[in-house]
Amino acid sequence: MADMNLAIDPRLIARLSTEFTSLSEHLNVLGRDLETLRDQVVAENTRTTAQPMSNPTPVVSPEAAGATMPPMPGPEAAAAGPAAQGRPGTGPSASRNPWPSAPGIVAGQQIPTVPTGAASAGRPPLGGVRQPVPPGAPGWVQRPTAGWGPAPTGTVAGQPTPWSGAPRPRVGPTLYQPMPALPNQRGRAYARPVRAPWWQREGVISRVLAVAGVGVTLIGVVMLLVLAAQAGFFGPVPRVVAGALFSGVLVFAGTRVYAKAGGRVGGIALAATGIAGGYLDVVATTSIYHWLNPIVGYVLALGIAAGGVALAVQWRAQALAVLTVLGAAVLAPFVTTTLIALLGFLIVLQIAALPVHSVRDWPLLHFARTVPAVLTTLAAVAAVALGLDSDASAPADRWQVLAAAIVIAVAGLAGAVLGTRRRAGDVSASLAFASATLPMLAAPIMFGRTGSIVVSASFAAVPLIVAVLPWLPKIGAALRIPGHLAVVSALAGAFALLEACIGVSRVQTLPLALAVVTLGFLGVAGQQRSRIAGGLGAGYGVLGAVTFVLRADPATLANQTEAEAHLDVSTGLSACALLGVLVVAGWCARRLGLLERESEATTLAVFAGIGGLYTVTALTVSLGVATGSPDGFRAGHGIATVVWMIAATAALLFGLRRLSRAPQRAKVALGAGLLVTSAALAKLFLFDLATLDGLLRAGAFLVVGVLLLVVGTRYARAFADMDARTPTA
């Protein structure tokens, strides 16, 4: 080890330097050739949009340059060292180096360039060699010393070729052709693409013809199965066998056509026609000829539809699945003889296309599999409720229609969950689920009051639970229910709950039921800070307030006869519930950040005050009437006036106490208190003075007067203290 020479060999260093230099030069040449190829491809693509020049300028060929260029240095030259390669500054042969490492410099001379395409001046042609041209000769172009920027202004074959900064397309081997450019909004130039008319675009006419062919062929299949039977042509067996064979031939032809070049559209159309035709053949066998038990027919139809969807998944063709499902669904009503049987086959289609959403993001399939079943179920519900179909009006068929509505809603929810798990922003899945809930929302009309309440309440629980699941950390993370699906579920559940409220209550108790539901929604909204729940609560609150005002309108409150006829304890309970709604609504609005501005808080306080005074009046009058006393109506109004004055006193005292700490809130409270005081005095002199008598009138005046004295004294003291604390000049 001691005798080993550890010194660095200078020859090894020189050889390594030479090899790296050669590699760098090879990569440099490769990069230039690749960029030249890119420019030629771009020029070829823009040739169709270019316009011919009036004076074409020829391009100088390498032969016209008059000189040949030595070949690129090979391995032998690299092994000979830098001097043998003619590298600049390494020996006497530096002036003959045609491949400098720094672009544009060859022993102090300029590199001539031969333009071969748009923005490719100064680069060697693909597969050729660079030809040296003396400075000033035709074809000589000044090239920048660094970088591969666009070609500068120069001359080509003695003609000026100004450069405008935009790429120039290459037309043919020798001509440049300008491309029309229009300024955009920022002043830059861009080429406006020339788009062919829709009927000339590739694939448009073929798709239209394919869809038309699917429809016409399936209509022919229906005619074979139904119209031929009505006319007495052929027998049942030949018709069914012919339909099955024809469908099988179409599917086989579709697979063969799809495997050929350009056969995707035709293959999809043929396969969709064959699969839908086979499905209709099973429908006819089950419904018209009754050769198959309905359960067996449904299973066989499910297998055919599932096979078509599986083929669509294999081909990655949403059009195949959509055409298959829609073709069978649209023409199935012309094959079946009963509404219940048709409904069953459409539900089979919906279920067969359900698993595809776990592997493919096909939004159109959501509506194709859901809408036909929904429309048919709604028609069945209407037929049962109105007694239009004797076959569907039996009590057993009502439960079958209800079961169909349940299955459609469950399948819609499953499809929505699968679709949104694959793509959270798939709004089409949520909209399809919204349409799938319509039969369940319409189903209660088929039953009496008790049945409708049970159906509505049971259905309302399911979508409301789905809407609440995202708030549960573990379950929400596992299901990954997006916001739009939760919103749709909440709306469906809220509407079903409204149906249950209408069914369970009567005219007198409907405001109470709506107010109770409002309290629930507002409480959840404030707790979870959910604006969706808050909006639903606000909607229920508006409905409750409207029904309450219709029940206890101002004319009823002002007339003793009307009040005794329409007001009772239920009206008083509704008024109490609405007062609670006002309080919870204020708390919920603050939790949701809706009262950050002073103007918003003031507006809410004004409306809440007006609603509170009206509700208090209805409460006291209703309770007075409910006592059954002849003076109950007048006593209720007297108590209402006193309550108004108490509320005004509380608002004034609140504002006076916060006059120095929160001037803005104090001003709002003082203004509201003064307005309520004015309203109480107006009611006292304009209504109570004429309506009340005896002790009730005296008591009302005494209480209101004492409260006015208290408020006036406190008001004067508060401003006196404020003047005393203000420093003098």
XYZ file of C-alpha atoms in Angstrom:
729
model
C 0.000 0.000 0.000
C 2.910 2.283 0.680
C 4.240 1.860 -2.887
C 0.914 2.748 -4.479
C 0.985 6.068 -6.355
C -1.860 8.225 -4.988
C -1.082 11.313 -7.147
C -3.729 12.608 -9.555
C -3.038 11.687 -13.152
C -3.330 14.825 -15.344
C -3.990 12.686 -18.430
C -7.024 11.145 -16.749
C -8.336 14.620 -15.905
C -7.837 15.772 -19.484
C -9.568 12.690 -20.893
C -12.561 13.144 -18.585
C -12.792 16.819 -19.515
C -12.763 15.905 -23.188
C -15.493 13.311 -22.788
C -17.761 15.686 -20.844
C -17.172 18.410 -23.435
C -18.122 16.035 -26.244
C -21.242 14.958 -24.359
C -22.250 18.586 -23.854
C -21.880 19.290 -27.543
C -23.941 16.251 -28.493
C -26.745 17.282 -26.121
C -26.625 20.834 -27.498
C -27.096 19.559 -31.048
C -29.889 17.224 -29.937
C -31.722 20.084 -28.228
C -31.530 22.282 -31.311
C -32.795 19.475 -33.553
C -35.719 18.713 -31.252
C -36.754 22.365 -31.113
C -36.539 22.589 -34.895
C -38.809 19.567 -35.138
C -41.293 21.223 -32.760
C -41.329 24.400 -34.856
C -41.955 22.424 -38.021
C -44.862 20.561 -36.396
C -46.387 23.851 -35.200
C -45.978 25.356 -38.659
C -47.623 22.325 -40.231
C -50.605 22.590 -37.862
C -51.131 26.299 -38.572
C -50.916 25.875 -42.353
C -54.687 25.440 -42.691
C -55.441 28.802 -41.039
C -52.810 30.794 -42.943
C -53.439 32.955 -46.023
C -51.141 32.958 -49.085
C -48.637 35.774 -49.532
C -48.689 37.975 -52.557
C -44.880 37.898 -52.915
C -43.479 34.607 -51.679
C -39.862 34.692 -50.627
C -37.698 31.671 -51.416
C -35.523 30.163 -48.753
C -31.870 29.650 -49.410
C -30.995 25.978 -49.602
C -27.809 24.512 -48.200
C -26.451 24.003 -51.719
C -26.882 27.711 -52.489
C -24.751 28.605 -49.531
C -21.767 27.362 -51.451
C -19.919 25.569 -48.696
C -20.138 22.376 -46.763
C -19.808 21.918 -43.095
C -17.560 19.349 -41.501
C -19.322 16.558 -39.705
C -19.916 16.621 -35.991
C -16.919 15.492 -33.945
C -16.991 11.793 -33.281
C -15.325 9.599 -30.679
C -12.020 9.575 -32.523
C -11.807 13.355 -32.454
C -12.816 13.399 -28.830
C -10.029 10.990 -27.943
C -7.473 13.178 -29.726
C -7.959 15.953 -27.221
C -9.190 19.521 -27.368
C -6.667 20.659 -29.931
C -7.706 18.020 -32.446
C -11.341 19.019 -32.173
C -10.716 22.606 -33.028
C -12.218 23.986 -29.814
C -11.923 27.767 -29.523
C -8.789 28.868 -27.825
C -7.255 25.401 -27.635
C -5.033 25.388 -30.693
C -4.460 26.649 -34.190
C -7.497 24.808 -35.521
C -9.886 26.895 -33.424
C -11.008 28.951 -36.427
C -12.333 25.816 -38.156
C -14.654 24.733 -35.330
C -18.258 24.494 -36.630
C -19.824 23.381 -33.285
C -19.099 25.955 -30.593
C -20.331 25.405 -27.059
C -21.485 29.028 -26.907
C -24.195 29.577 -29.530
C -23.548 32.118 -32.223
C -19.726 32.531 -31.947
C -17.252 30.752 -34.228
C -13.839 32.292 -33.964
C -15.305 35.781 -34.007
C -17.581 35.091 -36.988
C -21.372 35.020 -37.168
C -23.153 31.690 -37.736
C -25.323 31.732 -40.845
C -28.787 30.343 -40.507
C -31.318 28.913 -42.903
C -34.926 29.427 -41.705
C -36.951 26.232 -41.896
C -40.198 27.192 -40.155
C -41.957 29.555 -37.782
C -39.576 31.009 -35.228
C -36.811 28.578 -36.298
C -34.288 30.904 -37.975
C -30.726 30.264 -36.984
C -31.191 26.545 -36.246
C -29.983 23.579 -38.324
C -32.615 21.715 -40.348
C -33.775 18.360 -39.075
C -31.544 15.555 -40.342
C -29.182 17.916 -42.171
C -26.040 19.972 -41.525
C -25.478 23.672 -41.046
C -23.987 25.424 -44.065
C -21.524 28.258 -43.407
C -22.417 31.435 -45.280
C -20.077 34.424 -45.343
C -21.307 37.619 -43.732
C -23.274 39.714 -46.174
C -24.061 36.832 -48.507
C -27.699 35.964 -49.305
C -29.209 33.991 -46.499
C -26.899 35.439 -43.842
C -28.818 36.225 -40.639
C -27.523 37.843 -37.485
C -28.171 35.489 -34.549
C -28.247 36.358 -30.833
C -25.309 35.190 -28.824
C -27.327 33.404 -26.155
C -30.636 31.613 -25.926
C -33.041 30.306 -28.528
C -35.382 33.287 -28.850
C -37.464 34.201 -31.883
C -35.712 35.013 -35.114
C -34.591 38.679 -35.347
C -34.927 40.944 -38.318
C -32.660 39.918 -41.157
C -32.583 39.097 -44.842
C -33.508 35.915 -46.630
C -32.243 35.631 -50.162
C -31.580 39.337 -50.232
C -35.121 40.304 -49.207
C -35.989 41.960 -45.881
C -37.923 39.768 -43.479
C -39.114 41.963 -40.604
C -40.001 40.122 -37.441
C -43.210 41.227 -35.693
C -42.762 39.178 -32.560
C -45.362 36.562 -33.543
C -44.493 33.115 -34.922
C -44.589 32.757 -38.701
C -46.160 29.608 -40.116
C -44.325 27.571 -42.699
C -46.226 26.603 -45.843
C -44.449 24.055 -47.993
C -40.694 23.776 -48.135
C -39.947 27.283 -49.434
C -42.691 29.764 -48.525
C -43.579 31.808 -45.463
C -47.236 32.690 -45.065
C -48.571 35.315 -42.620
C -51.282 34.263 -40.174
C -54.112 36.753 -39.535
C -53.899 38.115 -36.017
C -56.359 40.163 -33.998
C -55.556 42.172 -30.884
C -57.018 40.831 -27.696
C -58.040 42.811 -24.630
C -54.454 43.261 -23.491
C -53.205 44.386 -26.853
C -51.383 41.142 -27.708
C -51.792 39.379 -31.004
C -53.466 36.023 -31.267
C -54.766 33.912 -34.101
C -58.514 33.398 -34.203
C -59.218 29.708 -34.795
C -61.517 28.947 -37.661
C -64.194 26.550 -36.421
C -66.192 24.488 -38.810
C -70.002 24.491 -38.589
C -71.455 22.003 -36.126
C -72.710 19.740 -38.896
C -69.175 19.521 -40.346
C -67.435 18.698 -37.089
C -66.086 15.244 -36.619
C -68.445 12.889 -34.842
C -71.521 15.153 -34.589
C -73.497 13.740 -37.494
C -72.409 10.200 -36.677
C -73.672 10.550 -33.100
C -76.991 12.037 -34.221
C -77.503 9.262 -36.738
C -76.533 6.649 -34.149
C -79.067 7.917 -31.610
C -81.749 8.082 -34.285
C -80.896 4.553 -35.370
C -81.215 3.290 -31.804
C -84.658 4.848 -31.425
C -85.993 3.661 -34.771
C -84.702 0.131 -34.308
C -86.172 -0.193 -30.829
C -89.516 1.060 -32.132
C -89.317 -1.719 -34.687
C -88.693 -4.226 -31.912
C -91.770 -2.948 -30.056
C -93.835 -3.264 -33.214
C -92.630 -6.814 -33.615
C -93.589 -7.716 -30.059
C -96.870 -5.802 -29.720
C -98.381 -4.655 -32.999
C -97.719 -7.953 -34.716
C -99.499 -9.708 -31.896
C -102.491 -7.385 -32.222
C -102.637 -7.951 -35.978
C -102.315 -11.721 -35.595
C -99.052 -12.028 -37.512
C -96.880 -14.952 -36.491
C -97.337 -16.704 -33.205
C -96.167 -15.677 -29.746
C -93.183 -17.997 -29.825
C -91.795 -16.804 -33.186
C -92.198 -13.195 -32.139
C -90.333 -13.661 -28.870
C -87.625 -15.816 -30.434
C -87.169 -13.399 -33.324
C -86.819 -10.482 -30.929
C -84.256 -12.323 -28.832
C -82.226 -13.438 -31.866
C -82.319 -9.986 -33.416
C -81.113 -8.397 -30.151
C -78.295 -10.920 -29.824
C -77.158 -10.285 -33.407
C -77.098 -6.530 -32.755
C -74.963 -6.939 -29.631
C -72.547 -9.253 -31.459
C -72.311 -6.844 -34.391
C -71.707 -3.991 -31.984
C -68.748 -5.741 -30.381
C -67.261 -6.479 -33.808
C -67.724 -2.933 -35.064
C -66.337 -1.446 -31.842
C -63.104 -3.416 -32.247
C -62.390 -1.790 -35.627
C -60.853 1.622 -36.239
C -63.443 4.406 -36.069
C -66.139 2.014 -34.940
C -66.732 3.371 -31.441
C -69.910 5.301 -32.264
C -71.411 2.533 -34.368
C -70.465 -0.173 -31.903
C -72.047 1.692 -28.994
C -75.250 2.306 -30.964
C -75.580 -1.333 -32.062
C -74.818 -2.734 -28.615
C -77.245 -0.335 -26.887
C -79.993 -1.263 -29.340
C -79.451 -4.972 -28.850
C -79.357 -4.813 -25.050
C -82.450 -2.594 -24.831
C -84.244 -4.857 -27.326
C -83.453 -7.922 -25.228
C -84.782 -6.139 -22.148
C -88.028 -5.282 -23.938
C -88.318 -8.896 -25.069
C -88.211 -10.025 -21.431
C -90.789 -7.380 -20.511
C -93.133 -8.643 -23.209
C -92.600 -12.278 -22.202
C -93.475 -11.457 -18.602
C -96.214 -8.866 -19.006
C -97.973 -9.717 -22.281
C -97.651 -13.472 -22.644
C -97.256 -14.273 -18.927
C -94.798 -17.075 -19.663
C -92.564 -16.016 -16.777
C -93.385 -15.382 -13.178
C -92.942 -11.660 -12.386
C -90.107 -12.428 -9.978
C -88.302 -14.519 -12.595
C -88.900 -11.834 -15.204
C -87.468 -9.150 -12.935
C -84.381 -11.248 -12.238
C -83.805 -11.988 -15.921
C -84.289 -8.314 -16.827
C -81.873 -7.337 -14.070
C -79.243 -9.646 -15.559
C -79.646 -8.185 -19.054
C -79.481 -4.590 -17.815
C -76.511 -5.336 -15.562
C -74.708 -6.969 -18.493
C -75.251 -3.866 -20.616
C -73.959 -1.602 -17.882
C -70.949 -3.867 -17.357
C -70.150 -3.665 -21.066
C -70.424 0.122 -20.847
C -67.982 0.136 -17.931
C -65.571 -2.061 -19.882
C -65.754 0.222 -22.920
C -65.675 3.350 -20.741
C -68.739 4.562 -22.626
C -71.338 6.520 -20.666
C -73.363 6.813 -23.873
C -73.841 3.037 -23.989
C -75.246 2.910 -20.451
C -77.476 5.965 -20.986
C -78.853 4.750 -24.337
C -79.516 1.285 -22.941
C -81.374 2.525 -19.881
C -83.295 5.281 -21.646
C -84.200 3.106 -24.623
C -85.658 0.390 -22.429
C -87.350 2.864 -20.062
C -88.990 5.003 -22.760
C -90.384 2.078 -24.760
C -91.312 -0.210 -21.852
C -94.739 1.503 -21.354
C -95.704 0.387 -24.871
C -94.953 -3.248 -24.040
C -96.402 -3.705 -20.550
C -100.113 -4.012 -19.876
C -100.294 -2.961 -16.191
C -98.919 0.030 -14.342
C -97.535 -2.036 -11.460
C -95.558 -4.302 -13.809
C -94.131 -1.298 -15.646
C -93.092 0.234 -12.350
C -91.270 -2.948 -11.379
C -89.262 -3.125 -14.605
C -88.263 0.548 -14.352
C -87.063 0.032 -10.792
C -85.015 -2.923 -12.057
C -83.317 -0.573 -14.521
C -82.586 1.906 -11.739
C -81.030 -0.775 -9.544
C -79.031 -2.358 -12.372
C -77.305 0.924 -13.186
C -76.596 1.734 -9.537
C -73.205 -0.003 -8.982
C -71.573 1.796 -11.898
C -71.333 4.998 -9.840
C -68.762 3.412 -7.569
C -66.283 3.030 -10.455
C -67.260 5.689 -12.994
C -68.143 9.370 -12.762
C -71.143 9.412 -15.113
C -73.513 12.247 -14.135
C -75.998 11.707 -16.974
C -76.633 8.146 -15.838
C -78.001 9.459 -12.515
C -80.934 11.076 -14.304
C -81.324 8.366 -16.960
C -81.907 5.655 -14.365
C -83.919 7.764 -11.876
C -86.281 10.059 -13.777
C -88.322 7.365 -15.640
C -88.997 5.437 -12.430
C -89.897 8.641 -10.579
C -92.373 9.811 -13.207
C -94.026 6.409 -13.403
C -94.323 6.186 -9.618
C -95.899 9.641 -9.440
C -98.395 8.550 -12.080
C -99.151 5.426 -10.044
C -99.645 7.485 -6.874
C -102.039 9.814 -8.678
C -103.933 6.855 -10.156
C -104.341 5.236 -6.752
C -105.322 8.478 -5.000
C -107.856 9.480 -7.659
C -109.085 5.986 -8.428
C -108.242 6.300 -12.125
C -106.810 2.780 -12.457
C -108.950 -0.043 -11.165
C -105.971 -2.399 -11.091
C -103.948 0.035 -8.996
C -106.738 1.113 -6.694
C -106.860 -2.017 -4.578
C -105.507 -1.689 -1.040
C -102.755 -4.234 -1.767
C -101.594 -2.216 -4.767
C -101.384 0.910 -2.636
C -98.776 -0.770 -0.498
C -96.978 -1.953 -3.638
C -96.785 1.612 -4.917
C -95.555 2.745 -1.508
C -92.905 0.003 -1.553
C -91.837 1.140 -5.020
C -91.511 4.720 -3.794
C -89.375 3.542 -0.870
C -87.097 1.516 -3.145
C -86.681 4.453 -5.530
C -85.761 6.789 -2.679
C -83.265 4.297 -1.210
C -81.692 3.665 -4.615
C -81.462 7.407 -5.216
C -79.741 7.926 -1.865
C -77.341 5.034 -2.514
C -76.463 6.405 -5.951
C -75.900 9.868 -4.504
C -73.595 8.537 -1.781
C -71.605 6.429 -4.264
C -71.325 9.270 -6.760
C -70.238 11.859 -4.221
C -67.701 9.501 -2.671
C -66.011 9.262 -6.058
C -66.320 12.999 -6.784
C -67.421 15.275 -3.946
C -68.553 18.011 -6.333
C -71.019 15.806 -8.219
C -74.112 17.976 -7.813
C -76.003 15.870 -10.353
C -76.048 12.972 -7.875
C -77.722 15.161 -5.248
C -80.245 16.489 -7.765
C -81.078 12.940 -8.825
C -81.640 12.034 -5.179
C -83.903 15.068 -4.809
C -86.040 13.787 -7.692
C -86.036 10.295 -6.155
C -87.670 11.659 -2.987
C -90.694 13.052 -4.851
C -92.693 9.778 -4.843
C -92.312 9.462 -1.073
C -93.432 13.048 -0.608
C -96.495 12.357 -2.751
C -97.273 8.926 -1.268
C -99.248 10.202 1.790
C -102.165 11.247 -0.410
C -102.926 7.562 -1.032
C -103.822 6.967 2.623
C -106.086 8.448 5.240
C -105.076 10.832 7.958
C -103.378 8.312 10.225
C -101.588 6.561 7.380
C -100.372 9.824 5.862
C -98.998 10.964 9.235
C -97.086 7.710 9.680
C -95.685 7.759 6.140
C -94.647 11.427 6.292
C -93.098 11.258 9.752
C -91.241 8.026 8.991
C -89.817 9.369 5.763
C -88.908 12.726 7.312
C -86.670 11.007 9.854
C -84.426 9.370 7.232
C -83.255 12.404 5.204
C -82.970 14.505 8.355
C -80.658 11.877 9.840
C -78.621 11.907 6.621
C -78.338 15.691 6.892
C -77.147 15.439 10.501
C -74.527 12.713 9.864
C -71.771 15.132 8.693
C -71.839 16.703 12.180
C -70.804 13.381 13.737
C -66.998 13.249 13.413
C -66.394 9.527 12.907
C -69.504 8.697 10.894
C -69.193 11.853 8.802
C -65.554 11.072 7.973
C -66.472 7.508 6.999
C -69.449 8.409 4.791
C -67.971 11.646 3.373
C -71.348 13.214 2.687
C -70.788 16.547 0.885
C -72.589 19.745 1.724
C -74.928 19.799 -1.274
C -76.185 16.284 -0.510
C -76.788 17.283 3.114
C -78.740 20.336 1.941
C -80.931 18.269 -0.371
C -81.566 15.751 2.412
C -82.461 18.503 4.859
C -84.915 20.070 2.412
C -86.589 16.743 1.690
C -86.859 15.938 5.395
C -88.188 19.404 6.217
C -90.894 19.131 3.570
C -91.917 15.683 4.785
C -91.997 17.015 8.346
C -94.268 19.840 7.207
C -96.631 17.257 5.744
C -96.601 15.434 9.076
C -97.336 18.682 10.947
C -100.272 19.466 8.676
C -101.615 15.951 9.104
C -101.240 15.733 12.875
C -102.685 19.160 13.691
C -105.891 21.014 13.019
C -106.514 24.628 12.122
C -106.301 25.743 15.753
C -103.105 23.831 16.563
C -101.206 24.200 13.280
C -99.398 27.413 14.374
C -98.327 25.648 17.559
C -96.926 22.654 15.657
C -95.044 24.888 13.241
C -93.667 26.989 16.105
C -92.389 23.875 17.888
C -90.593 22.684 14.734
C -89.187 26.194 14.297
C -87.718 26.103 17.782
C -86.033 22.805 16.965
C -84.449 24.020 13.725
C -83.306 27.332 15.225
C -81.851 25.576 18.244
C -79.836 23.220 16.041
C -78.761 26.116 13.837
C -77.489 28.132 16.790
C -75.740 25.154 18.347
C -74.018 23.966 15.157
C -73.790 27.404 13.514
C -75.577 25.995 10.475
C -77.163 28.517 8.153
C -79.032 25.757 6.349
C -80.817 24.773 9.550
C -81.337 28.453 10.301
C -82.942 28.976 6.907
C -85.257 26.020 7.410
C -86.177 27.342 10.839
C -86.864 30.779 9.396
C -89.126 29.215 6.763
C -91.083 27.298 9.363
C -91.254 30.446 11.519
C -92.743 32.472 8.678
C -95.333 29.770 8.010
C -96.183 29.629 11.716
C -96.525 33.412 11.955
C -98.744 33.557 8.858
C -101.068 30.825 10.103
C -101.196 32.477 13.533
C -102.129 35.876 12.083
C -104.789 34.252 9.907
C -106.221 32.660 13.034
C -105.914 35.733 15.296
C -106.145 38.637 12.869
C -106.521 42.273 14.094
C -110.264 42.289 13.372
C -110.760 39.229 15.597
C -108.695 40.763 18.407
C -110.686 44.000 18.287
C -114.196 42.446 18.226
C -115.441 40.623 21.276
C -117.876 38.412 19.365
C -115.244 37.276 16.852
C -112.687 36.744 19.602
C -115.019 34.550 21.642
C -115.838 32.507 18.502
C -112.296 31.878 17.236
C -109.832 32.308 20.116
C -109.179 29.636 22.719
C -106.414 28.048 24.756
C -104.637 26.670 21.667
C -104.270 30.238 20.383
C -102.682 31.266 23.670
C -100.262 28.318 23.535
C -99.360 29.221 19.957
C -98.680 32.797 21.090
C -96.390 31.549 23.863
C -94.514 29.346 21.391
C -94.090 32.257 18.984
C -92.696 34.438 21.765
C -90.154 31.712 22.411
C -89.377 31.643 18.681
C -88.569 35.383 18.770
C -86.149 34.911 21.656
C -84.421 31.890 20.120
C -84.277 33.613 16.738
C -82.345 36.522 18.226
C -79.897 34.144 19.921
C -79.486 32.117 16.722
C -78.900 35.229 14.620
C -76.155 36.344 16.990
C -74.539 32.876 16.867
C -74.595 32.908 13.088
C -72.967 36.336 12.931
C -75.981 38.105 11.450
C -75.997 40.933 13.990
C -72.450 42.218 13.577
C -73.659 45.509 12.125
C -75.641 47.933 14.228
C -78.178 48.477 11.448
C -78.908 44.752 11.239
C -79.425 44.494 14.991
C -81.707 47.526 14.946
C -83.825 46.141 12.111
C -84.224 42.795 13.842
C -85.098 44.500 17.134
C -87.808 46.614 15.475
C -89.490 43.664 13.767
C -89.148 41.489 16.856
C -90.685 44.232 19.000
C -93.664 44.657 16.707
C -94.213 40.904 16.531
C -93.806 40.570 20.287
C -96.400 43.250 21.067
C -98.916 41.694 18.683
C -98.297 38.213 20.097
C -98.661 39.449 23.689
C -101.975 41.077 22.844
C -103.245 37.876 21.239
C -102.024 35.890 24.248
C -103.778 38.014 26.865
C -107.010 38.291 24.878
C -107.067 34.540 24.167
C -106.507 33.671 27.798
C -109.187 36.161 28.848
C -111.680 34.670 26.407
C -110.718 31.138 27.440
C -111.785 31.846 31.040
C -115.388 32.064 29.881
C -116.019 35.270 31.858
C -118.104 38.022 30.196
C -115.379 40.499 31.086
C -112.557 38.232 29.926
C -112.158 39.998 26.579
C -111.882 43.465 28.179
C -109.612 42.194 30.933
C -107.293 40.740 28.315
C -106.987 44.064 26.527
C -106.363 45.905 29.784
C -103.579 43.500 30.693
C -102.130 43.862 27.191
C -101.894 47.632 27.613
C -100.123 47.237 30.941
C -97.694 44.703 29.414
C -96.942 47.135 26.592
C -96.078 49.815 29.105
C -93.942 47.425 31.151
C -91.973 46.510 28.027
C -91.500 50.189 27.193
C -90.300 50.912 30.731
C -87.811 48.052 30.576
C -86.424 49.298 27.249
C -86.057 52.865 28.557
C -84.341 51.768 31.763
C -82.010 49.503 29.776
C -81.053 52.356 27.482
C -80.512 54.824 30.352
C -78.261 52.369 32.181
C -75.997 51.888 29.128
C -76.030 55.458 27.949
C -72.419 56.069 28.947
C -70.980 52.612 28.217
C -72.663 51.756 24.895
C -74.139 54.891 23.346
C -75.305 53.212 20.130
C -77.235 50.425 21.866
C -78.593 52.911 24.347
C -79.984 55.083 21.575
C -81.709 52.077 19.965
C -83.216 50.992 23.288
C -84.379 54.510 24.136
C -85.952 54.960 20.716
C -87.763 51.622 20.939
C -88.948 52.388 24.468
C -90.346 55.761 23.456
C -92.138 54.236 20.462
C -93.738 51.524 22.590
C -94.727 54.117 25.193
C -96.445 56.126 22.482
C -98.226 53.003 21.237
C -99.379 52.090 24.757
C -100.744 55.595 25.381
C -102.508 55.560 22.003
C -104.139 52.218 22.792
C -105.070 53.404 26.265
C -106.933 56.501 25.044
C -108.224 55.306 21.685
C -109.317 51.742 22.436
C -109.279 50.954 26.159
C -111.075 54.136 27.163
C -114.029 53.184 24.943
C -113.970 49.424 25.527
C -113.040 48.986 29.189
C -115.324 49.985 32.010
C -115.303 50.222 35.748
C -112.380 48.876 37.681
C -110.517 47.601 34.606
C -110.355 51.057 33.058
C -109.214 52.663 36.308
C -106.607 49.981 36.925
C -105.136 50.348 33.438
C -104.838 54.129 33.772
C -103.292 53.877 37.248
C -100.633 51.325 36.262
C -99.669 53.151 33.061
C -99.493 56.479 34.903
C -97.241 55.117 37.666
C -94.889 53.575 35.099
C -94.727 56.878 33.247
C -93.788 58.692 36.460
C -91.056 56.152 37.220
C -89.588 56.371 33.724
C -89.748 60.156 33.656
C -87.975 60.474 37.018
C -85.257 58.021 36.016
C -84.855 59.736 32.654
C -84.327 63.146 34.247
C -81.863 61.775 36.820
C -79.783 60.024 34.163
C -79.296 63.153 32.093
C -78.647 65.252 35.191
C -75.843 62.893 36.195
C -74.445 63.064 32.674
C -74.390 66.884 32.762
C -72.672 66.806 36.153
C -69.873 64.550 34.833
C -69.305 66.708 31.758
C -66.338 69.146 32.395
C -67.030 72.829 31.929
C -65.015 75.042 29.591
